[in-house]
């Protein structure tokens, strides 16, 4: 099939194949890189949220509880619980569009508030942190009925003895807390024990969509550049190669029919120009041979 195509068509097909193959292979690599970058970007945002929630917990422990110490001795105040404060602050943060897909949970093995109860998957994460004290962070993808999610988890340990005022035994816990949550859950904690994990999660589609959007933009730009290159190559090929070759071909056809008054134009010093010079020398040799042949013919008459 290629034998019936001209040089421009052959070169265009070759460049098109190179573009398709290049974009296909490059697209696969680019997709992996962009997905990694999207994951890193979302991870950075999630860690920032987690650090903010940790700051809220510290603030609640160090300042709110200190101010409410006298009242807390008489009445249990949920807002004085670091986990409660962090969760409520996060819900306020989620009202912003850029954070509405994020979810925060302090998944605890034995929480006072069953809202924070760890499920089987979260329990496995807690146990991993318990077994490896040097492990400070975990992330990955989790399958749930609503779709895969990407999560980041950090261990949650009892770092202050004041936490044990509510979580050691129900005998020393505030009566109003017992009235609210009962005597079954949230007790038996020990100082420095890992009791749960802070977990930030986001739908996996968020990571995929972010990388796909970037891929579409980048591949679109690269495709446009390649198309522009193909057009420029065709323009260059037409002006610098095809037109001179057509002109040489036309003159060669005229010379072949006996029109010796035409010359091959030597318009450049490249291969096309050298070809024109060679044809001019061939034409000159042909003229000389024809003159000698004519002289020989006249001398024999």
XYZ file of C-alpha atoms in Angstrom:
301
model
C 0.000 0.000 0.000
C 2.842 2.365 0.845
C 4.249 1.961 -2.653
C 1.328 3.962 -4.047
C 1.745 6.877 -1.601
C 3.871 9.954 -2.118
C 6.685 10.985 0.213
C 4.545 13.429 2.202
C 1.862 10.809 2.863
C 4.442 8.232 3.931
C 6.113 10.674 6.328
C 2.742 11.772 7.742
C 1.746 8.159 8.392
C 5.116 7.470 10.031
C 4.843 10.508 12.285
C 1.228 9.653 13.143
C 2.227 6.134 14.167
C 5.047 7.544 16.277
C 2.610 9.973 17.940
C 0.051 7.239 18.695
C 2.663 4.856 20.092
C 4.398 7.644 22.009
C 1.163 8.925 23.513
C 0.054 5.396 24.423
C 3.278 4.498 26.191
C 3.694 7.970 27.625
C 0.070 7.991 28.747
C 0.567 4.833 30.802
C 3.629 6.233 32.506
C 2.019 9.634 32.922
C -1.097 8.073 34.442
C 0.983 6.273 37.066
C 2.967 9.414 37.885
C -0.116 11.621 38.096
C -1.963 9.084 40.233
C 1.025 9.015 42.586
C 1.132 12.817 42.672
C -2.637 13.021 43.268
C -2.279 10.547 46.111
C 0.588 12.569 47.567
C -1.440 15.784 47.287
C -4.467 14.265 49.004
C -2.180 12.704 51.616
C -0.683 16.102 52.366
C -4.163 17.608 52.789
C -5.281 14.700 54.988
C -2.200 14.990 57.190
C -2.785 18.715 57.555
C -6.348 17.993 58.705
C -5.070 15.351 61.095
C -2.491 17.733 62.567
C -5.269 20.283 63.010
C -7.427 17.741 64.836
C -4.467 16.823 67.034
C -4.035 20.512 67.862
C -7.729 20.704 68.787
C -7.275 17.714 71.092
C -4.238 19.303 72.753
C -6.061 22.610 73.147
C -9.039 20.868 74.727
C -6.823 18.921 77.108
C -4.530 21.753 78.111
C -6.868 24.747 78.209
C -10.558 23.880 78.002
C -10.357 21.159 80.629
C -8.305 23.431 82.856
C -10.954 26.148 82.714
C -13.806 23.706 83.266
C -12.128 21.611 85.946
C -14.415 22.814 88.765
C -17.576 22.380 86.746
C -16.445 19.033 85.415
C -16.185 17.699 88.972
C -19.926 18.219 89.302
C -21.214 17.709 85.764
C -19.882 15.868 82.714
C -19.340 18.172 79.724
C -18.957 16.388 76.349
C -17.177 19.417 74.868
C -14.327 18.796 77.302
C -13.567 15.432 75.701
C -10.728 15.835 73.123
C -12.232 13.280 70.756
C -15.608 15.031 70.857
C -14.044 18.451 70.231
C -11.939 17.171 67.323
C -14.931 15.487 65.699
C -17.143 18.574 66.032
C -14.449 20.909 64.677
C -13.957 18.581 61.745
C -17.678 18.605 60.942
C -17.482 22.401 60.752
C -14.485 22.107 58.436
C -16.381 19.689 56.166
C -18.883 22.409 55.335
C -16.255 23.853 53.015
C -16.433 22.443 49.491
C -12.765 21.431 49.302
C -13.089 19.239 52.415
C -16.567 17.775 52.039
C -15.251 14.472 50.662
C -12.964 13.904 53.644
C -14.015 11.899 56.703
C -12.442 11.851 60.160
C -12.816 9.233 62.854
C -11.041 8.404 66.067
C -11.633 4.677 65.783
C -11.309 3.287 69.310
C -11.375 -0.316 70.509
C -13.323 0.474 73.658
C -14.808 3.983 73.407
C -17.207 5.669 75.778
C -19.206 7.011 72.836
C -20.107 4.135 70.533
C -19.959 6.552 67.611
C -16.184 6.082 67.828
C -16.274 2.273 67.948
C -13.702 0.694 65.605
C -15.024 -1.737 63.012
C -13.181 -4.943 62.113
C -10.903 -3.251 59.564
C -10.050 -0.376 61.903
C -9.431 -2.874 64.713
C -6.789 -4.572 62.548
C -5.105 -1.198 62.017
C -5.068 -0.551 65.779
C -3.572 -3.980 66.425
C -0.804 -3.330 63.906
C 0.163 -0.165 65.757
C 0.032 -2.038 69.050
C 2.337 -4.775 67.807
C 4.833 -2.368 66.219
C 5.479 0.616 68.475
C 7.823 2.130 65.884
C 5.042 2.289 63.300
C 3.804 5.884 63.179
C 1.559 5.978 60.116
C -0.326 3.732 57.710
C -2.132 4.475 54.467
C -3.779 2.511 51.697
C -7.058 1.650 49.998
C -10.017 -0.045 51.626
C -12.991 -1.693 49.929
C -16.415 -0.817 51.310
C -19.914 -1.322 49.839
C -20.122 2.316 48.762
C -16.824 2.138 46.843
C -13.114 2.056 47.608
C -11.677 4.668 49.955
C -8.159 5.927 50.536
C -7.221 6.219 54.211
C -4.421 7.505 56.421
C -4.154 6.351 60.026
C -2.032 7.303 63.029
C -1.985 5.663 66.454
C -3.975 7.230 69.281
C -2.478 6.601 72.721
C -3.334 7.642 76.279
C -0.643 10.269 76.826
C -2.008 12.104 79.897
C -3.024 10.704 83.251
C -6.075 12.983 83.398
C -7.667 10.823 80.696
C -7.801 7.998 83.219
C -10.126 10.055 85.429
C -12.880 9.022 83.023
C -11.476 5.849 81.505
C -9.818 3.820 84.278
C -12.852 2.407 86.131
C -16.481 3.505 86.254
C -16.144 3.954 90.050
C -14.025 7.103 89.618
C -15.736 8.425 86.502
C -18.100 11.423 86.811
C -21.619 10.320 87.670
C -23.132 12.430 84.901
C -20.883 10.651 82.372
C -22.093 7.291 83.698
C -25.669 8.493 83.364
C -25.014 9.432 79.735
C -22.932 6.488 78.534
C -23.361 3.740 81.140
C -20.766 1.583 82.891
C -19.964 -0.889 80.103
C -17.889 1.004 77.561
C -14.823 3.209 77.709
C -13.105 1.829 80.828
C -9.941 -0.127 81.561
C -7.606 2.175 79.668
C -3.958 2.375 80.718
C -1.420 5.179 80.477
C 0.626 5.091 77.217
C -1.610 2.362 75.803
C -2.671 2.625 72.170
C -6.455 2.589 72.380
C -7.362 3.593 68.826
C -6.345 5.404 65.654
C -6.925 8.778 64.105
C -8.160 8.043 60.606
C -8.726 10.388 57.688
C -10.396 8.866 54.642
C -11.504 10.061 51.226
C -13.244 8.215 48.348
C -10.718 6.553 46.035
C -12.501 8.149 43.071
C -11.207 11.487 44.386
C -7.628 10.309 43.781
C -8.513 8.814 40.387
C -10.498 11.852 39.220
C -7.724 14.233 40.190
C -5.142 12.223 38.255
C -7.489 11.760 35.267
C -8.184 15.481 35.039
C -4.464 16.207 35.000
C -3.886 13.426 32.447
C -6.514 14.797 30.084
C -5.031 18.295 30.228
C -1.438 17.159 29.764
C -2.220 14.629 27.024
C -4.329 17.258 25.273
C -1.468 19.732 25.331
C 1.073 17.119 24.198
C -1.263 15.906 21.418
C -1.727 19.469 20.195
C 2.035 19.953 20.167
C 2.570 16.746 18.171
C -0.120 17.696 15.665
C 1.519 21.099 15.312
C 4.881 19.397 14.743
C 3.381 17.135 12.057
C 1.920 20.192 10.305
C 5.233 22.078 10.506
C 7.161 19.045 9.232
C 4.754 18.752 6.303
C 5.147 22.465 5.503
C 8.943 22.177 5.712
C 8.901 18.989 3.636
C 6.741 20.627 0.988
C 8.841 23.796 0.665
C 12.327 22.371 1.096
C 12.076 18.912 -0.481
C 8.922 18.132 -2.418
C 8.692 21.337 -4.475
C 12.387 21.256 -5.498
C 12.088 17.544 -6.358
C 8.974 18.196 -8.453
C 10.789 21.030 -10.221
C 13.814 18.789 -10.923
C 11.510 16.022 -12.161
C 9.675 18.410 -14.509
C 12.931 19.787 -15.961
C 14.368 16.273 -16.308
C 11.272 15.291 -18.326
C 11.758 18.343 -20.581
C 15.415 17.493 -21.106
C 14.489 13.904 -21.924
C 12.298 15.207 -24.773
C 15.136 17.277 -26.254
C 14.603 20.694 -24.622
C 18.206 21.548 -23.764
C 17.562 25.232 -23.120
C 16.312 24.621 -19.563
C 18.542 24.364 -16.502
C 18.198 22.732 -13.106
C 18.047 25.512 -10.480
C 20.704 25.202 -7.792
C 18.829 27.059 -5.044
C 20.527 25.492 -2.004
C 23.677 23.743 -0.842
C 21.915 20.752 0.664
C 21.306 17.339 -0.919
C 18.588 18.803 -3.195
C 21.029 21.457 -4.410
C 23.723 18.800 -5.009
C 21.194 16.748 -6.955
C 20.445 19.777 -9.158
C 24.196 20.266 -9.753
C 24.546 16.609 -10.705
C 21.650 16.899 -13.152
C 23.207 20.035 -14.661
C 26.498 18.151 -15.149
C 24.586 15.233 -16.635
C 22.730 17.638 -18.947
C 26.042 19.237 -19.997
C 27.548 15.807 -20.666
C 24.475 14.837 -22.621
C 24.744 18.020 -24.734
C 28.429 17.340 -25.423
C 27.692 13.717 -26.348
C 24.884 14.804 -28.692
C 27.157 17.402 -30.361
C 29.890 14.789 -30.898
C 27.347 12.352 -32.200
C 25.997 15.013 -34.574
C 29.558 15.884 -35.783
C 30.322 12.231 -36.331
C 27.103 11.803 -38.271
C 27.850 14.883 -40.465
C 31.391 13.682 -41.168
C 30.128 10.370 -42.464
C 27.750 11.974 -44.981
